[in-house]
mmCIF file with all atom_site columns, C-alpha atoms in Angstrom:
data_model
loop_
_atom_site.group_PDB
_atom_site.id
_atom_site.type_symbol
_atom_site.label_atom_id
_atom_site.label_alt_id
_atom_site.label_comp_id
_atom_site.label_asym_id
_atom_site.label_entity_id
_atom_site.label_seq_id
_atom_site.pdbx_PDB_ins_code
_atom_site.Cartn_x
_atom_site.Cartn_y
_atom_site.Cartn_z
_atom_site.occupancy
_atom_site.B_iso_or_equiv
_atom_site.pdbx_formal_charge
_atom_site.auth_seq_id
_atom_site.auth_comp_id
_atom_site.auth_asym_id
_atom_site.auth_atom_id
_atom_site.pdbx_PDB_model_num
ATOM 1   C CA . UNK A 1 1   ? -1.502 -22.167 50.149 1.00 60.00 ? 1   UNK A CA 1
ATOM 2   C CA . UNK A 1 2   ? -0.280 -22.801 53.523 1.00 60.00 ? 2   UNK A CA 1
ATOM 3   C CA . UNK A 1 3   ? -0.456 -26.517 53.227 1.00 62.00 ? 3   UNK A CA 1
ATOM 4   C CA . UNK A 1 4   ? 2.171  -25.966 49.895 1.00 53.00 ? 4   UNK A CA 1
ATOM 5   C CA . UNK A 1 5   ? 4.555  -23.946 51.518 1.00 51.00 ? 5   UNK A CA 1
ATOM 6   C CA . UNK A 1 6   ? 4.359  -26.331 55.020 1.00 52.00 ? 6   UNK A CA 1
ATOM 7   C CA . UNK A 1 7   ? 4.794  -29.209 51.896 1.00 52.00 ? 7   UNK A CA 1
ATOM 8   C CA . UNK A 1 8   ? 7.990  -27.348 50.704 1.00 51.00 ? 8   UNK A CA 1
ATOM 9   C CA . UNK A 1 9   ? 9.339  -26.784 54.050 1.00 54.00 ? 9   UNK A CA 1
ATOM 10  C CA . UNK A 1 10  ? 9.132  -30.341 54.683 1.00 56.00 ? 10  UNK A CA 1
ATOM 11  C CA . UNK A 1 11  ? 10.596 -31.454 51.686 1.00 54.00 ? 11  UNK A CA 1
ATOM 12  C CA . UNK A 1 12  ? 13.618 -28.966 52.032 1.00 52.00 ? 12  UNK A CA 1
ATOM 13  C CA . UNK A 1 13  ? 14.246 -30.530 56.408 1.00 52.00 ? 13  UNK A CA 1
ATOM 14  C CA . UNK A 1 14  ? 13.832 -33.847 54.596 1.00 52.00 ? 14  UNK A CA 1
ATOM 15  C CA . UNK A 1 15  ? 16.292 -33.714 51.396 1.00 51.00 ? 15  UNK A CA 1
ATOM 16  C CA . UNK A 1 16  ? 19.354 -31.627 53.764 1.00 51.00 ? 16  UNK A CA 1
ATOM 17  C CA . UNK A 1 17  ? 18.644 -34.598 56.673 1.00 54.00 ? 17  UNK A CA 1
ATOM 18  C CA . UNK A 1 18  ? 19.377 -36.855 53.756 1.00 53.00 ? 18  UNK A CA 1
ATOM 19  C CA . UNK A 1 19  ? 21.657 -35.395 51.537 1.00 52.00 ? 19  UNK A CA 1
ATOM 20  C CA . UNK A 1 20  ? 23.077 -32.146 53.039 1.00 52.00 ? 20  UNK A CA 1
ATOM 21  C CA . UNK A 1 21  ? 24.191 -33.874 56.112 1.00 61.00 ? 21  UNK A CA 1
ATOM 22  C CA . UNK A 1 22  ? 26.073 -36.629 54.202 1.00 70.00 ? 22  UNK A CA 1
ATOM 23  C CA . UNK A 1 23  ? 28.515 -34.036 53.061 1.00 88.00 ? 23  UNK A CA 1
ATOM 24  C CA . UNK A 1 24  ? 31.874 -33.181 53.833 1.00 91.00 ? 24  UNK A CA 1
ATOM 25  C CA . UNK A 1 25  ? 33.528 -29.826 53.852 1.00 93.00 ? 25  UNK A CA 1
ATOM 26  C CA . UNK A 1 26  ? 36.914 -28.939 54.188 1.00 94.00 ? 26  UNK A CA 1
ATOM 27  C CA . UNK A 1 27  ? 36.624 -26.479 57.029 1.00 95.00 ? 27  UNK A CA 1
ATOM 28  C CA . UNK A 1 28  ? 35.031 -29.249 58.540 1.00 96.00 ? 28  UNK A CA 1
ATOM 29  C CA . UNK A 1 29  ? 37.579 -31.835 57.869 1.00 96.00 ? 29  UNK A CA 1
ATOM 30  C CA . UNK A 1 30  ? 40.262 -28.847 59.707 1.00 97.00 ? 30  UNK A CA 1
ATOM 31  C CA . UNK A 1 31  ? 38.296 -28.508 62.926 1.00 97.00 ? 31  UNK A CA 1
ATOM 32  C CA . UNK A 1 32  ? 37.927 -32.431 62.980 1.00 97.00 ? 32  UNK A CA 1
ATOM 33  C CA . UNK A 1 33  ? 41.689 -32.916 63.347 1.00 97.00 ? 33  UNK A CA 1
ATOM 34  C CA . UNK A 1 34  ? 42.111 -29.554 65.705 1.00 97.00 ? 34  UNK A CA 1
ATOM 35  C CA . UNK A 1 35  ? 39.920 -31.347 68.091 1.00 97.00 ? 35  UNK A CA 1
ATOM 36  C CA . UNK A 1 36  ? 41.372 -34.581 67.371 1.00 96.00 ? 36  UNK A CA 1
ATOM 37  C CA . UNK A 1 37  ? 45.073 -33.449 68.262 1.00 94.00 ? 37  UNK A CA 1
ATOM 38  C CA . UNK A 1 38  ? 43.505 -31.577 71.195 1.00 94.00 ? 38  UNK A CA 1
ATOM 39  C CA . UNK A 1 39  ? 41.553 -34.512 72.386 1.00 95.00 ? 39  UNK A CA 1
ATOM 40  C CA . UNK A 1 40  ? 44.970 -36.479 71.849 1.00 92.00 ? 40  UNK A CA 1
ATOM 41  C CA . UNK A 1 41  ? 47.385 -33.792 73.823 1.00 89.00 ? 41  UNK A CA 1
ATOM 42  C CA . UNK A 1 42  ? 44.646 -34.583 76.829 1.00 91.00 ? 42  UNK A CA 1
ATOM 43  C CA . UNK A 1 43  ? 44.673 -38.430 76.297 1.00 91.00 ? 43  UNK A CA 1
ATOM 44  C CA . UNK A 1 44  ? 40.870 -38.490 75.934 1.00 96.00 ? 44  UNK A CA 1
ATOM 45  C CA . UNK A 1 45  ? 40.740 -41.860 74.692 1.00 97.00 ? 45  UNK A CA 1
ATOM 46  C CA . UNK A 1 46  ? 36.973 -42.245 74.502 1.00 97.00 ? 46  UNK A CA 1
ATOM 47  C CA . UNK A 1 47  ? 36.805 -38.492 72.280 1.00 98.00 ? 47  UNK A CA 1
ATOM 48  C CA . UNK A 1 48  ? 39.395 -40.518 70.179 1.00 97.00 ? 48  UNK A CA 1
ATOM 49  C CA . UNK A 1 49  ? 37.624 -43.831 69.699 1.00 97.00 ? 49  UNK A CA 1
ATOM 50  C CA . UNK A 1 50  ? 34.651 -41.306 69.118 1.00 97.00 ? 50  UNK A CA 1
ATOM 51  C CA . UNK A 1 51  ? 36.018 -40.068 66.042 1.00 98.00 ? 51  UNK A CA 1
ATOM 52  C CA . UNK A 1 52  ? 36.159 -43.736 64.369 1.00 98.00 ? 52  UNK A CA 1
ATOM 53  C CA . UNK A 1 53  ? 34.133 -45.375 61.734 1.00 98.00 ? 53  UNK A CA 1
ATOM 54  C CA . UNK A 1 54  ? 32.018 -47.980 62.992 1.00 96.00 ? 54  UNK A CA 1
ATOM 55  C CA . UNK A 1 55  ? 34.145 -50.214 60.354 1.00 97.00 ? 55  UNK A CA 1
ATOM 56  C CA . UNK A 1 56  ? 37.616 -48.477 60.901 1.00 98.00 ? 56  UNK A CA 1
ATOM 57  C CA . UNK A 1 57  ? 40.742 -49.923 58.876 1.00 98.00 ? 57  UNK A CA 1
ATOM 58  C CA . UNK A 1 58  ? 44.250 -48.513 60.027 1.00 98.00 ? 58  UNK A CA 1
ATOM 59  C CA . UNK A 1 59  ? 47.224 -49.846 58.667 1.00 98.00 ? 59  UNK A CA 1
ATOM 60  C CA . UNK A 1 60  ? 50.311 -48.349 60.203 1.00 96.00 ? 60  UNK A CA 1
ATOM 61  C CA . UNK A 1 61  ? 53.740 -49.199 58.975 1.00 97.00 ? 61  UNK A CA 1
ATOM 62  C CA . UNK A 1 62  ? 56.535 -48.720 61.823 1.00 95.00 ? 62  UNK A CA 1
ATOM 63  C CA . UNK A 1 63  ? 60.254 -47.953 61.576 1.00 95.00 ? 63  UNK A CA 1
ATOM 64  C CA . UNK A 1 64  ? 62.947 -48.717 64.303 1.00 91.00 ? 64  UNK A CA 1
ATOM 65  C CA . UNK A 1 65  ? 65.931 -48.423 62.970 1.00 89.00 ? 65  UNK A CA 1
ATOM 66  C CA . UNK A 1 66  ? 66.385 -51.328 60.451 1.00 91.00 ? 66  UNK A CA 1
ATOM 67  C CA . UNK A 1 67  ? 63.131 -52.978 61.098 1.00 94.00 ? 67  UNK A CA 1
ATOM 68  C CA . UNK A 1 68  ? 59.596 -52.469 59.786 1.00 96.00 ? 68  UNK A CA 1
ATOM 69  C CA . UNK A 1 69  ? 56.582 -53.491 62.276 1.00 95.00 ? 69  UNK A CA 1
ATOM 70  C CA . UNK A 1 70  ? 53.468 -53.588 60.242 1.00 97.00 ? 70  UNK A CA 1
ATOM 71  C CA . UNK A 1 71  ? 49.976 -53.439 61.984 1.00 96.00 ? 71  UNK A CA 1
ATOM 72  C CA . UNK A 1 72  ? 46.749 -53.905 60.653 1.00 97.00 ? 72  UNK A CA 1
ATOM 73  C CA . UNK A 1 73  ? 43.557 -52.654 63.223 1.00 97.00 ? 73  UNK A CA 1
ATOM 74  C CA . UNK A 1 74  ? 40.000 -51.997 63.338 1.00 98.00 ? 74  UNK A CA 1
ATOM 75  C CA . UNK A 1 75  ? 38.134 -49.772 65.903 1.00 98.00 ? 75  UNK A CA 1
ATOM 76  C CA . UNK A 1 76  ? 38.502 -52.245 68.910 1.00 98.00 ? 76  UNK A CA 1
ATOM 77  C CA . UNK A 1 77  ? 41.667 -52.866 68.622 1.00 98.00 ? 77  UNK A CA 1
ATOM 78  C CA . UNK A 1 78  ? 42.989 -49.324 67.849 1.00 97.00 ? 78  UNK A CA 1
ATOM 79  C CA . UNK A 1 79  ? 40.901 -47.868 70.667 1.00 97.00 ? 79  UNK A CA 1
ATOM 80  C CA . UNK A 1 80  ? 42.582 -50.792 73.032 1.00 97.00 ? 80  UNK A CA 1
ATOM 81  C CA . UNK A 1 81  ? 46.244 -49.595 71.610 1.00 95.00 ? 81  UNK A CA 1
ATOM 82  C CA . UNK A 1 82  ? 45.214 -46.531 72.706 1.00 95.00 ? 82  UNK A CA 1
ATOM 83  C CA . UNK A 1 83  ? 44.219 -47.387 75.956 1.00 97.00 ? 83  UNK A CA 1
ATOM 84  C CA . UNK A 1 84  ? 47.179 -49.059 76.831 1.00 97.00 ? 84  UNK A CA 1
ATOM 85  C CA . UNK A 1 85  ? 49.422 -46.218 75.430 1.00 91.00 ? 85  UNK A CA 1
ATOM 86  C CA . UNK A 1 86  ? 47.814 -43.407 77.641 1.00 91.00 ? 86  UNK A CA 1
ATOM 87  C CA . UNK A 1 87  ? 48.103 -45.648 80.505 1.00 93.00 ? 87  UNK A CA 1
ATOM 88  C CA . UNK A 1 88  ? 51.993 -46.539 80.380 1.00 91.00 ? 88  UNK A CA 1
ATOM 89  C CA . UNK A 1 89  ? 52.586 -42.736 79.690 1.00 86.00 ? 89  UNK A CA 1
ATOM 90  C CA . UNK A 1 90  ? 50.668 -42.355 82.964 1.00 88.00 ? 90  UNK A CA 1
ATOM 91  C CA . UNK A 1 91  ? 52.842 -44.646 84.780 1.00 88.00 ? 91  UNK A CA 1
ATOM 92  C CA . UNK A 1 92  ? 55.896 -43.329 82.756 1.00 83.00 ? 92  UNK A CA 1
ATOM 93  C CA . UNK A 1 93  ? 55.078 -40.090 83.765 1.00 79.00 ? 93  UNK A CA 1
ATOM 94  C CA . UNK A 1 94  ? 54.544 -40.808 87.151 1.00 84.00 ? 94  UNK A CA 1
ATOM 95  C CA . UNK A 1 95  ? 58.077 -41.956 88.131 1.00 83.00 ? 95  UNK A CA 1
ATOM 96  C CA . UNK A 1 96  ? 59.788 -39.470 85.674 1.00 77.00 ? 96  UNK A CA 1
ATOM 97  C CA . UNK A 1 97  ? 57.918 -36.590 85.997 1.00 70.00 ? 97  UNK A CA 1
ATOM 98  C CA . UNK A 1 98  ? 57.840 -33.174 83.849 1.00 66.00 ? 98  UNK A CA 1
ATOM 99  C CA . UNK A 1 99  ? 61.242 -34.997 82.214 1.00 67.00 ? 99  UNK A CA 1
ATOM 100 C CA . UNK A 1 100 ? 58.880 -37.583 79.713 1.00 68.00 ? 100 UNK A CA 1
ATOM 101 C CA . UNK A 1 101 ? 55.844 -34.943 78.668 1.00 73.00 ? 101 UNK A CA 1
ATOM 102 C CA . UNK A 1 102 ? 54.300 -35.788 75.408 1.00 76.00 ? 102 UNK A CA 1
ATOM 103 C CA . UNK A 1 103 ? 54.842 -33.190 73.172 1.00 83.00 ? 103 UNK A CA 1
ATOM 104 C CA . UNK A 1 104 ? 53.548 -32.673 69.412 1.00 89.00 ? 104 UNK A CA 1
ATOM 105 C CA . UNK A 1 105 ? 52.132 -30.936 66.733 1.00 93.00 ? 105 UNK A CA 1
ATOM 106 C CA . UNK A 1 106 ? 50.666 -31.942 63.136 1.00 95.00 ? 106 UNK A CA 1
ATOM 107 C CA . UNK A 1 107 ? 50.397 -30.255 59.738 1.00 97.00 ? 107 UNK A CA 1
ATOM 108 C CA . UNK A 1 108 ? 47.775 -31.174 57.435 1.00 97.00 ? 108 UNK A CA 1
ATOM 109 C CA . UNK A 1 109 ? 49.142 -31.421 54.090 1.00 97.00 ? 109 UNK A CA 1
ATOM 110 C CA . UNK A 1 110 ? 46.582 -31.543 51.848 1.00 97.00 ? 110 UNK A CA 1
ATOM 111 C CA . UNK A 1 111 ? 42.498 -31.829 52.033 1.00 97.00 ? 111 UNK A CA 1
ATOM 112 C CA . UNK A 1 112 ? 40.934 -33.690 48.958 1.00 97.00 ? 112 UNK A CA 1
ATOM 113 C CA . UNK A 1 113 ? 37.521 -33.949 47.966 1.00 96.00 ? 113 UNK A CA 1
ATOM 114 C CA . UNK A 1 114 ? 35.905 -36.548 46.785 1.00 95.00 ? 114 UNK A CA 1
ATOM 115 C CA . UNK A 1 115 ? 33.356 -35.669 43.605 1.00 93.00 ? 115 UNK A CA 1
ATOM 116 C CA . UNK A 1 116 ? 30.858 -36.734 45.759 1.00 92.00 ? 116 UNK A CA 1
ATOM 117 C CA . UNK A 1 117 ? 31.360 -34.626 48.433 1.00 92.00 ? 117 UNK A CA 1
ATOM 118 C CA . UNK A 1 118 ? 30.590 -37.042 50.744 1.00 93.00 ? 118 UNK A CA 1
ATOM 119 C CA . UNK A 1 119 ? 34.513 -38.040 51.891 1.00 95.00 ? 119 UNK A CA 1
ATOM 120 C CA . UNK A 1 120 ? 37.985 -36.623 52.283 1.00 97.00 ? 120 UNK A CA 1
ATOM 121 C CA . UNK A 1 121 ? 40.744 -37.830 51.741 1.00 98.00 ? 121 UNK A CA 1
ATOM 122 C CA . UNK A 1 122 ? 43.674 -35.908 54.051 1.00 98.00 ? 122 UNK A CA 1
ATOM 123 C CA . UNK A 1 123 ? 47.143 -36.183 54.208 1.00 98.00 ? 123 UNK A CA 1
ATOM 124 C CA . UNK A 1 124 ? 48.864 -35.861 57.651 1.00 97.00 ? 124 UNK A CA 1
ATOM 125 C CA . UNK A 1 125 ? 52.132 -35.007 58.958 1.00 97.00 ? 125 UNK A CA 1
ATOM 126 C CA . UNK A 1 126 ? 52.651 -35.314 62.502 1.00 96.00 ? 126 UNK A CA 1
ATOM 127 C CA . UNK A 1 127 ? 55.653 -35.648 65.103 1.00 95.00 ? 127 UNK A CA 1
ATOM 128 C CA . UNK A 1 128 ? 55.799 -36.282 68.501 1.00 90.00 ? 128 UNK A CA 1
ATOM 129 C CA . UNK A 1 129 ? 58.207 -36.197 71.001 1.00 89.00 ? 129 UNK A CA 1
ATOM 130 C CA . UNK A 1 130 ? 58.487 -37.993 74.597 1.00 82.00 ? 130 UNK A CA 1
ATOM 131 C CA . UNK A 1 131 ? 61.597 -37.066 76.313 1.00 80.00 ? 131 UNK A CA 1
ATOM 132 C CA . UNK A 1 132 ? 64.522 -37.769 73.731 1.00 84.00 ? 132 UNK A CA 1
ATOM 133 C CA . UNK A 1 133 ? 61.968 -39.976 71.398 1.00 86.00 ? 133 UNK A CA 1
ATOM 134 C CA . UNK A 1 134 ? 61.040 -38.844 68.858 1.00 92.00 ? 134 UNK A CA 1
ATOM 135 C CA . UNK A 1 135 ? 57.913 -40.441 66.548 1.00 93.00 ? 135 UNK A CA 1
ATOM 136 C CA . UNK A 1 136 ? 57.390 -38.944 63.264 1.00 96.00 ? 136 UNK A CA 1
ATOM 137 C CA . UNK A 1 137 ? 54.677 -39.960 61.005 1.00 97.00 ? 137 UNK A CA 1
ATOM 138 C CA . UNK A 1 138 ? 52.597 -39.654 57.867 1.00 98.00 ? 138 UNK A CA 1
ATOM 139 C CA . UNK A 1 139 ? 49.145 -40.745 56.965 1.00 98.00 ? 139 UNK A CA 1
ATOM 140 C CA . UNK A 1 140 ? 46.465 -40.428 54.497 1.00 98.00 ? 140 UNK A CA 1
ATOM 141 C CA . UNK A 1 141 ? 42.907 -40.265 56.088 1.00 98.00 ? 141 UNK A CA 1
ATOM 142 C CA . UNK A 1 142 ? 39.818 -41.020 54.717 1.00 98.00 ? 142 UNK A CA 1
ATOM 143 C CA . UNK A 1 143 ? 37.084 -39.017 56.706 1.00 98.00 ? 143 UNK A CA 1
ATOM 144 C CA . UNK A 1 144 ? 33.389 -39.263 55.836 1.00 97.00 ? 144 UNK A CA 1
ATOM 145 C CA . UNK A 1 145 ? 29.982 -38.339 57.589 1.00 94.00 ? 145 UNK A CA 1
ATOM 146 C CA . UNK A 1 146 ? 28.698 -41.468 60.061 1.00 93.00 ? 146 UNK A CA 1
ATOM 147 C CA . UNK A 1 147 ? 25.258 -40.610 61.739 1.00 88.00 ? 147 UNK A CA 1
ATOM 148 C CA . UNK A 1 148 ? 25.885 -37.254 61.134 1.00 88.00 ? 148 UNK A CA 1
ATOM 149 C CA . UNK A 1 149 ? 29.322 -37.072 62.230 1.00 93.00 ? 149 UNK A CA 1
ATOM 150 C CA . UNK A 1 150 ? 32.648 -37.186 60.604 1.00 96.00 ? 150 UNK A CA 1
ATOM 151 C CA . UNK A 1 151 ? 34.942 -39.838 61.610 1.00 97.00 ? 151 UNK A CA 1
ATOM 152 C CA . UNK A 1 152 ? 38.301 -41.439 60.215 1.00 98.00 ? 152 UNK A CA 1
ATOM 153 C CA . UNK A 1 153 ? 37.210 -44.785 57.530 1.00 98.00 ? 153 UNK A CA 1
ATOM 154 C CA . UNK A 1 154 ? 40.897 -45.580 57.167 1.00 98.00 ? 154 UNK A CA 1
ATOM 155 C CA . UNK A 1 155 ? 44.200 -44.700 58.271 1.00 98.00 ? 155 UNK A CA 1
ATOM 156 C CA . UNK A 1 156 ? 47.219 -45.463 56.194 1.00 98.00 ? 156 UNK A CA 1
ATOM 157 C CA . UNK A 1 157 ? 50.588 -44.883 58.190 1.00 97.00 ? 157 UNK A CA 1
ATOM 158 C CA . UNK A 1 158 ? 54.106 -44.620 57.940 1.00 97.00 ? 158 UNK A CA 1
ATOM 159 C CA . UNK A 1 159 ? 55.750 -44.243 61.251 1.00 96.00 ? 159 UNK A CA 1
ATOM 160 C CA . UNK A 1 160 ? 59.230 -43.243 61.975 1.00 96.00 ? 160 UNK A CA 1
ATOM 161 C CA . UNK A 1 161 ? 61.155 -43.561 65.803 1.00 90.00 ? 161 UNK A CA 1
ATOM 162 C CA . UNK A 1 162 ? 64.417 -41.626 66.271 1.00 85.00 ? 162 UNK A CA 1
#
C-alpha cells in the first residue's frame, strides 16, 4: 500500500514538473510586466535581458515625425540596445541632472490565452517621458514558460516620439 501511494505521489511531482509548469496564467503574465517596468524604472539591464526567450524576435516600428525606422532584434542585440540606452541616460543624466529623469508608466490592454495554456499573448501600452520627450508605444507580447520561467518570445512594436 505504501509503495502505491509513494507510486502516485511520484507520478503527480512528475506530470505538474512536466505539464503544470509549462503553463501560463494571467495573474502571472501581470506580475511579469510589474516587475518588468520596475526592473526597467531601475535600469536593471541584466533583470531585463533575464526576462527574454532564449530565441527572442522584436520587431519595433519607430516614428519621428515623417519617418519610420524599422528594427528587427534578437536577445543579443536587444539586450546590447539596452545597454547602450541606460548608459547615455547615465551620462545624460549626469550633466543635466534631476531636469532629464525617465519617467513612465504602462497599461496592459488586454491578456489572451492561448487554448493551450501554455502562452499569452498581451497587448501593451506604454509612454515614457525624458525631459520634454516624449516616447509612446504599443506592442503585442507573446510570453510563454522557458525553464520554468516566463519570458517575452516576441515583441511587436509601434513606437511614437513627440
Amino acid at each position: 500500500m505504501k509503495k502505491l501511494l509513494l507510486c502516485l505521489l511520484l507520478a503527480a511531482v512528475a506530470a505538474w514538473y512536466f505539464f503544470g509548469r509549462t503553463q501560463v496564467g494571467e495573474a502571472e503574465v501581470r506580475d511579469f510586466y510589474q516587475r518588468q517596468f520596475e526592473a526597467s524604472n531601475k535600469g536593471d539591464v541584466s533583470q531585463l535581458c533575464g526576462m527574454l526567450a532564449s530565441d527572442f524576435q522584436g520587431v519595433n516600428i519607430t516614428h519621428v515625425g515623417p519617418r519610420q525606422l524599422r528594427e528587427v532584434n534578437d536577445r543579443d542585440e536587444t539586450c546590447d540596445s539596452l545597454e547602450q540606452f541606460y548608459d547615455q541616460l547615465k551620462k545624460l543624466h549626469a550633466m543635466a541632472g534631476d531636469q532629464l529623469e525617465l519617467d513612465g508608466d504602462y497599461t496592459i490592454n488586454g491578456v489572451e490565452m492561448a487554448d493551450d495554456g501554455k502562452s499569452a499573448t498581451v497587448k501593451l501600452r506604454s509612454v515614457a517621458r525624458l525631459g520634454r520627450m516624449r516616447i509612446t508605444s504599443r506592442s503585442t507580447d507573446t510570453v510563454v514558460r522557458q525553464h520554468g520561467r516566463l519570458v517575452v518570445r516576441r515583441s511587436d512594436s509601434r513606437s511614437w516620439m513627440e
